[in-house]
Amino acid sequence: MAILLLGGSIASGFSLTGRVGRRRQVQGTIISINTPARDVTEVTCDLGPAWHGHRAGQFAFVTFNTMEGAHPFTIASADQGNGTVTFLIKALGDFTRNLSHKIRVGQTVKIEGPYGRFNFDRRNRKAHQIWIAGGIGITPFLAWLEAIDTTTVTAPEADLHYCTRNADQDPMVERLRELCRDVPGIHLQIHDSTKGEVLSAEKLSTGGRSSRAAEVWFCGPEGLSQAIEKGLQFTPLRLWRFHKEAFQFR
């Protein structure tokens, strides 16, 4: 299993040797740059008709600077059919730190992809859905919620757990609440570690759903993933499958 990077997540079973390369490379333009949080840069790119679309939860290799090379980031937006893609990029390394000052609107960008199998359409429709995000790992779930909200797909019954260090200062919290208000069936729970609200396997098994088979989708730090996956072995929750999109800091 190849776990590559950062600011986003990469699908299990994927390796650089499996890349298609230039055949999936598209050139576009940066059309919007925002900083929703101090250490997060939101970048929207227009790739035009050359971009053949993506599924919520996939990622792409992004080249802002040829000297720096390509970096993989999860796509934070649902496919709108107009060639635009949005990335939420957390400052985790030298290049991504102060990224908003290193790129500009109108700049050319190269994007290769999409890749990945963290695909909402692959869910077990009979199992109860448990979605868990840690920090910037919320990115694919934002795309999932946006995809549900902009299509006629019936929203599943799902518990969405977002683990953050400071909910009062996290702009993703309000964005999640807005999206979940528009998507019936999604039950959002915020876990603020500064208030001692740490998510555990025991908490996941409560709520009266332990009698149903559950499917867990996780994106976030590896430590949290391991703790929850191991803990679920000792709870009454009937775990059907645990999907994991982990990332490592570089």
Short mmCIF file of C-alpha atoms in Angstrom, two decimals:
data_model
loop_
_atom_site.label_atom_id
_atom_site.label_comp_id
_atom_site.label_asym_id
_atom_site.label_seq_id
_atom_site.Cartn_x
_atom_site.Cartn_y
_atom_site.Cartn_z
CA MET A 1 0.00 0.00 0.00
CA ALA A 2 1.42 3.36 -0.95
CA ILE A 3 0.67 6.27 1.35
CA LEU A 4 2.28 9.26 -0.28
CA LEU A 5 1.45 12.66 0.98
CA LEU A 6 -0.16 15.45 2.42
CA GLY A 7 -2.66 18.10 2.39
CA GLY A 8 -4.91 15.39 1.15
CA SER A 9 -5.10 11.65 0.89
CA ILE A 10 -4.05 8.97 -1.51
CA ALA A 11 -5.86 5.81 -2.34
CA SER A 12 -4.73 2.49 -0.94
CA GLY A 13 -3.04 0.29 -3.50
CA PHE A 14 -1.79 3.17 -5.62
CA SER A 15 1.88 3.72 -6.42
CA LEU A 16 3.82 6.15 -8.54
CA THR A 17 4.72 3.33 -10.92
CA GLY A 18 1.04 3.04 -11.79
CA ARG A 19 0.72 6.62 -13.00
CA VAL A 20 -0.42 7.12 -16.55
CA GLY A 21 1.64 10.31 -16.81
CA ARG A 22 1.21 12.88 -19.56
CA ARG A 23 -1.81 11.15 -21.03
CA ARG A 24 -3.76 12.36 -17.98
CA GLN A 25 -2.06 15.72 -17.63
CA VAL A 26 -4.12 18.87 -18.20
CA GLN A 27 -3.00 22.48 -18.26
CA GLY A 28 -5.21 25.16 -16.80
CA THR A 29 -5.33 28.46 -14.96
CA ILE A 30 -5.71 29.46 -11.33
CA ILE A 31 -8.91 31.49 -11.07
CA SER A 32 -9.26 31.89 -7.30
CA ILE A 33 -7.03 31.85 -4.21
CA ASN A 34 -8.41 32.11 -0.67
CA THR A 35 -7.10 31.52 2.84
CA PRO A 36 -10.06 30.17 4.87
CA ALA A 37 -7.69 29.47 7.77
CA ARG A 38 -4.21 30.61 8.73
CA ASP A 39 -2.54 27.40 7.55
CA VAL A 40 -4.94 26.44 4.73
CA THR A 41 -5.00 27.71 1.15
CA GLU A 42 -8.01 27.16 -1.10
CA VAL A 43 -7.13 27.11 -4.79
CA THR A 44 -9.64 26.85 -7.64
CA CYS A 45 -8.43 26.04 -11.15
CA ASP A 46 -10.13 26.21 -14.53
CA LEU A 47 -9.02 23.28 -16.70
CA GLY A 48 -11.60 23.71 -19.43
CA PRO A 49 -12.96 20.88 -21.62
CA ALA A 50 -9.66 18.98 -21.44
CA TRP A 51 -10.62 17.92 -17.91
CA HIS A 52 -12.92 14.92 -18.29
CA GLY A 53 -14.34 15.12 -14.77
CA HIS A 54 -13.70 13.38 -11.46
CA ARG A 55 -15.51 11.55 -8.69
CA ALA A 56 -15.85 13.02 -5.24
CA GLY A 57 -13.01 11.71 -3.08
CA GLN A 58 -10.37 11.47 -5.81
CA PHE A 59 -7.06 13.35 -5.90
CA ALA A 60 -4.72 14.82 -8.50
CA PHE A 61 -1.04 15.69 -8.88
CA VAL A 62 -0.71 19.47 -9.02
CA THR A 63 2.26 21.40 -10.39
CA PHE A 64 2.29 25.09 -9.51
CA ASN A 65 6.04 25.45 -10.06
CA THR A 66 8.06 23.20 -12.37
CA MET A 67 11.14 23.58 -10.17
CA GLU A 68 9.13 22.37 -7.17
CA GLY A 69 7.46 19.53 -9.07
CA ALA A 70 4.08 17.88 -8.62
CA HIS A 71 2.29 17.38 -5.30
CA PRO A 72 -0.81 15.22 -4.80
CA PHE A 73 -3.84 16.89 -3.23
CA THR A 74 -7.38 15.68 -2.67
CA ILE A 75 -9.98 17.44 -4.82
CA ALA A 76 -12.26 19.35 -2.45
CA SER A 77 -15.08 20.05 -4.91
CA ALA A 78 -17.68 17.93 -6.65
CA ASP A 79 -17.48 17.69 -10.42
CA GLN A 80 -19.62 20.44 -11.96
CA GLY A 81 -19.03 19.46 -15.58
CA ASN A 82 -17.32 22.79 -16.33
CA GLY A 83 -13.66 21.87 -15.87
CA THR A 84 -13.17 23.57 -12.51
CA VAL A 85 -11.52 21.87 -9.53
CA THR A 86 -10.82 23.16 -6.03
CA PHE A 87 -8.10 22.07 -3.62
CA LEU A 88 -7.77 22.75 0.11
CA ILE A 89 -4.05 22.68 0.84
CA LYS A 90 -2.70 22.62 4.38
CA ALA A 91 0.70 24.11 5.16
CA LEU A 92 2.69 21.00 6.02
CA GLY A 93 6.01 21.58 4.26
CA ASP A 94 8.33 24.25 2.87
CA PHE A 95 6.42 24.74 -0.37
CA THR A 96 2.89 24.64 1.01
CA ARG A 97 3.79 27.06 3.83
CA ASN A 98 2.56 30.54 2.81
CA LEU A 99 1.39 29.05 -0.48
CA SER A 100 -1.00 31.93 -1.16
CA HIS A 101 2.04 34.23 -1.51
CA LYS A 102 3.81 31.89 -3.94
CA ILE A 103 1.03 31.54 -6.50
CA ARG A 104 -1.27 34.04 -8.20
CA VAL A 105 -4.59 34.25 -10.01
CA GLY A 106 -4.05 33.84 -13.75
CA GLN A 107 -1.05 31.60 -13.26
CA THR A 108 -0.72 28.45 -15.36
CA VAL A 109 -1.07 25.17 -13.47
CA LYS A 110 -0.62 21.56 -14.56
CA ILE A 111 -2.85 18.88 -13.10
CA GLU A 112 -2.53 15.14 -13.58
CA GLY A 113 -5.38 12.84 -12.68
CA PRO A 114 -7.82 12.15 -11.31
CA TYR A 115 -6.73 9.14 -9.27
CA GLY A 116 -7.97 7.29 -6.22
CA ARG A 117 -10.66 4.91 -5.02
CA PHE A 118 -12.01 6.75 -1.98
CA ASN A 119 -15.24 6.82 -3.91
CA PHE A 120 -18.61 7.46 -2.30
CA ASP A 121 -20.35 5.47 -5.04
CA ARG A 122 -18.55 2.32 -3.85
CA ARG A 123 -20.32 2.32 -0.48
CA ASN A 124 -22.44 -0.57 0.76
CA ARG A 125 -25.93 0.86 0.50
CA LYS A 126 -27.30 -1.61 3.07
CA ALA A 127 -24.74 -0.80 5.77
CA HIS A 128 -24.93 2.14 8.14
CA GLN A 129 -22.40 4.77 7.08
CA ILE A 130 -19.86 6.21 9.51
CA TRP A 131 -17.62 8.92 8.06
CA ILE A 132 -14.61 10.10 10.07
CA ALA A 133 -12.32 13.01 9.23
CA GLY A 134 -9.32 14.31 11.11
CA GLY A 135 -8.21 17.87 10.31
CA ILE A 136 -7.53 18.41 6.61
CA GLY A 137 -8.83 14.87 6.09
CA ILE A 138 -12.26 16.49 5.83
CA THR A 139 -11.47 17.38 2.19
CA PRO A 140 -12.96 14.32 0.42
CA PHE A 141 -16.08 14.48 2.57
CA LEU A 142 -16.64 18.10 1.54
CA ALA A 143 -16.63 16.91 -2.06
CA TRP A 144 -18.99 14.06 -1.18
CA LEU A 145 -21.49 16.40 0.47
CA GLU A 146 -21.30 18.87 -2.40
CA ALA A 147 -21.85 16.05 -4.91
CA ILE A 148 -24.94 14.86 -3.04
CA ASP A 149 -26.29 18.40 -2.75
CA THR A 150 -25.90 19.15 -6.46
CA THR A 151 -27.36 15.92 -7.85
CA THR A 152 -30.57 13.97 -7.55
CA VAL A 153 -28.81 11.16 -5.67
CA THR A 154 -30.64 10.24 -2.47
CA ALA A 155 -28.51 11.10 0.52
CA PRO A 156 -27.58 8.13 2.71
CA GLU A 157 -28.10 7.91 6.44
CA ALA A 158 -24.63 8.67 7.74
CA ASP A 159 -22.86 9.86 10.88
CA LEU A 160 -20.13 12.34 9.98
CA HIS A 161 -17.49 12.82 12.69
CA TYR A 162 -15.10 15.74 12.29
CA CYS A 163 -12.10 15.86 14.63
CA THR A 164 -10.52 19.29 15.02
CA ARG A 165 -8.20 21.03 17.46
CA ASN A 166 -10.27 24.18 17.91
CA ALA A 167 -13.81 24.22 16.53
CA ASP A 168 -14.39 27.88 17.45
CA GLN A 169 -11.58 28.98 15.12
CA ASP A 170 -11.98 26.33 12.43
CA PRO A 171 -13.77 27.70 9.31
CA MET A 172 -14.45 24.17 8.12
CA VAL A 173 -16.93 23.68 10.97
CA GLU A 174 -19.40 26.27 9.68
CA ARG A 175 -18.93 25.09 6.11
CA LEU A 176 -19.75 21.55 7.19
CA ARG A 177 -22.82 22.69 9.08
CA GLU A 178 -24.10 24.55 6.03
CA LEU A 179 -23.57 21.56 3.74
CA CYS A 180 -25.17 19.14 6.20
CA ARG A 181 -28.23 21.38 6.56
CA ASP A 182 -28.75 20.95 2.81
CA VAL A 183 -28.22 17.17 2.89
CA PRO A 184 -30.89 15.39 4.96
CA GLY A 185 -29.74 12.19 6.61
CA ILE A 186 -26.20 13.34 7.43
CA HIS A 187 -25.71 13.64 11.19
CA LEU A 188 -22.73 15.87 11.89
CA GLN A 189 -20.76 15.55 15.12
CA ILE A 190 -17.84 17.86 15.94
CA HIS A 191 -15.08 16.59 18.24
CA ASP A 192 -13.00 19.48 19.63
CA SER A 193 -9.80 18.21 21.25
CA THR A 194 -9.27 21.52 23.08
CA LYS A 195 -12.46 20.73 24.99
CA GLY A 196 -11.50 17.13 25.65
CA GLU A 197 -13.85 15.80 22.96
CA VAL A 198 -11.75 12.95 21.60
CA LEU A 199 -13.38 10.50 19.21
CA SER A 200 -13.04 6.84 20.16
CA ALA A 201 -14.30 3.48 18.98
CA GLU A 202 -16.55 3.32 22.05
CA LYS A 203 -18.29 6.54 21.04
CA LEU A 204 -18.86 5.21 17.54
CA SER A 205 -20.59 2.12 18.90
CA THR A 206 -23.18 4.12 20.86
CA GLY A 207 -26.34 5.68 19.52
CA GLY A 208 -28.55 2.64 19.08
CA ARG A 209 -27.06 1.53 15.76
CA SER A 210 -24.72 -1.19 16.99
CA SER A 211 -27.17 -3.86 15.81
CA ARG A 212 -26.68 -2.76 12.19
CA ALA A 213 -23.70 -3.61 10.02
CA ALA A 214 -21.57 -0.48 9.70
CA GLU A 215 -19.18 0.72 7.03
CA VAL A 216 -16.51 3.17 8.15
CA TRP A 217 -14.83 5.67 5.82
CA PHE A 218 -11.79 7.37 7.37
CA CYS A 219 -9.46 10.12 6.19
CA GLY A 220 -6.94 11.66 8.54
CA PRO A 221 -3.79 11.04 10.57
CA GLU A 222 -2.57 7.46 10.75
CA GLY A 223 -2.45 7.46 14.55
CA LEU A 224 -6.14 8.24 14.85
CA SER A 225 -6.96 5.66 12.21
CA GLN A 226 -5.08 2.90 14.02
CA ALA A 227 -6.63 3.75 17.38
CA ILE A 228 -10.18 3.66 16.02
CA GLU A 229 -9.73 0.59 13.82
CA LYS A 230 -8.15 -1.38 16.67
CA GLY A 231 -10.73 -0.18 19.19
CA LEU A 232 -13.64 -1.25 17.00
CA GLN A 233 -12.56 -4.86 17.48
CA PHE A 234 -13.69 -4.64 21.10
CA THR A 235 -17.06 -2.92 20.64
CA PRO A 236 -20.49 -4.37 19.79
CA LEU A 237 -20.48 -2.48 16.49
CA ARG A 238 -20.81 -4.91 13.59
CA LEU A 239 -18.09 -3.59 11.30
CA TRP A 240 -18.64 -4.54 7.67
CA ARG A 241 -15.67 -2.70 6.18
CA PHE A 242 -13.12 -0.04 7.18
CA HIS A 243 -12.01 2.17 4.29
CA LYS A 244 -8.92 4.22 5.06
CA GLU A 245 -7.31 7.10 3.23
CA ALA A 246 -4.29 7.97 5.35
CA PHE A 247 -1.67 10.60 4.73
CA GLN A 248 1.77 11.29 6.11
CA PHE A 249 3.36 14.66 6.74
CA ARG A 250 6.48 15.59 4.79
#
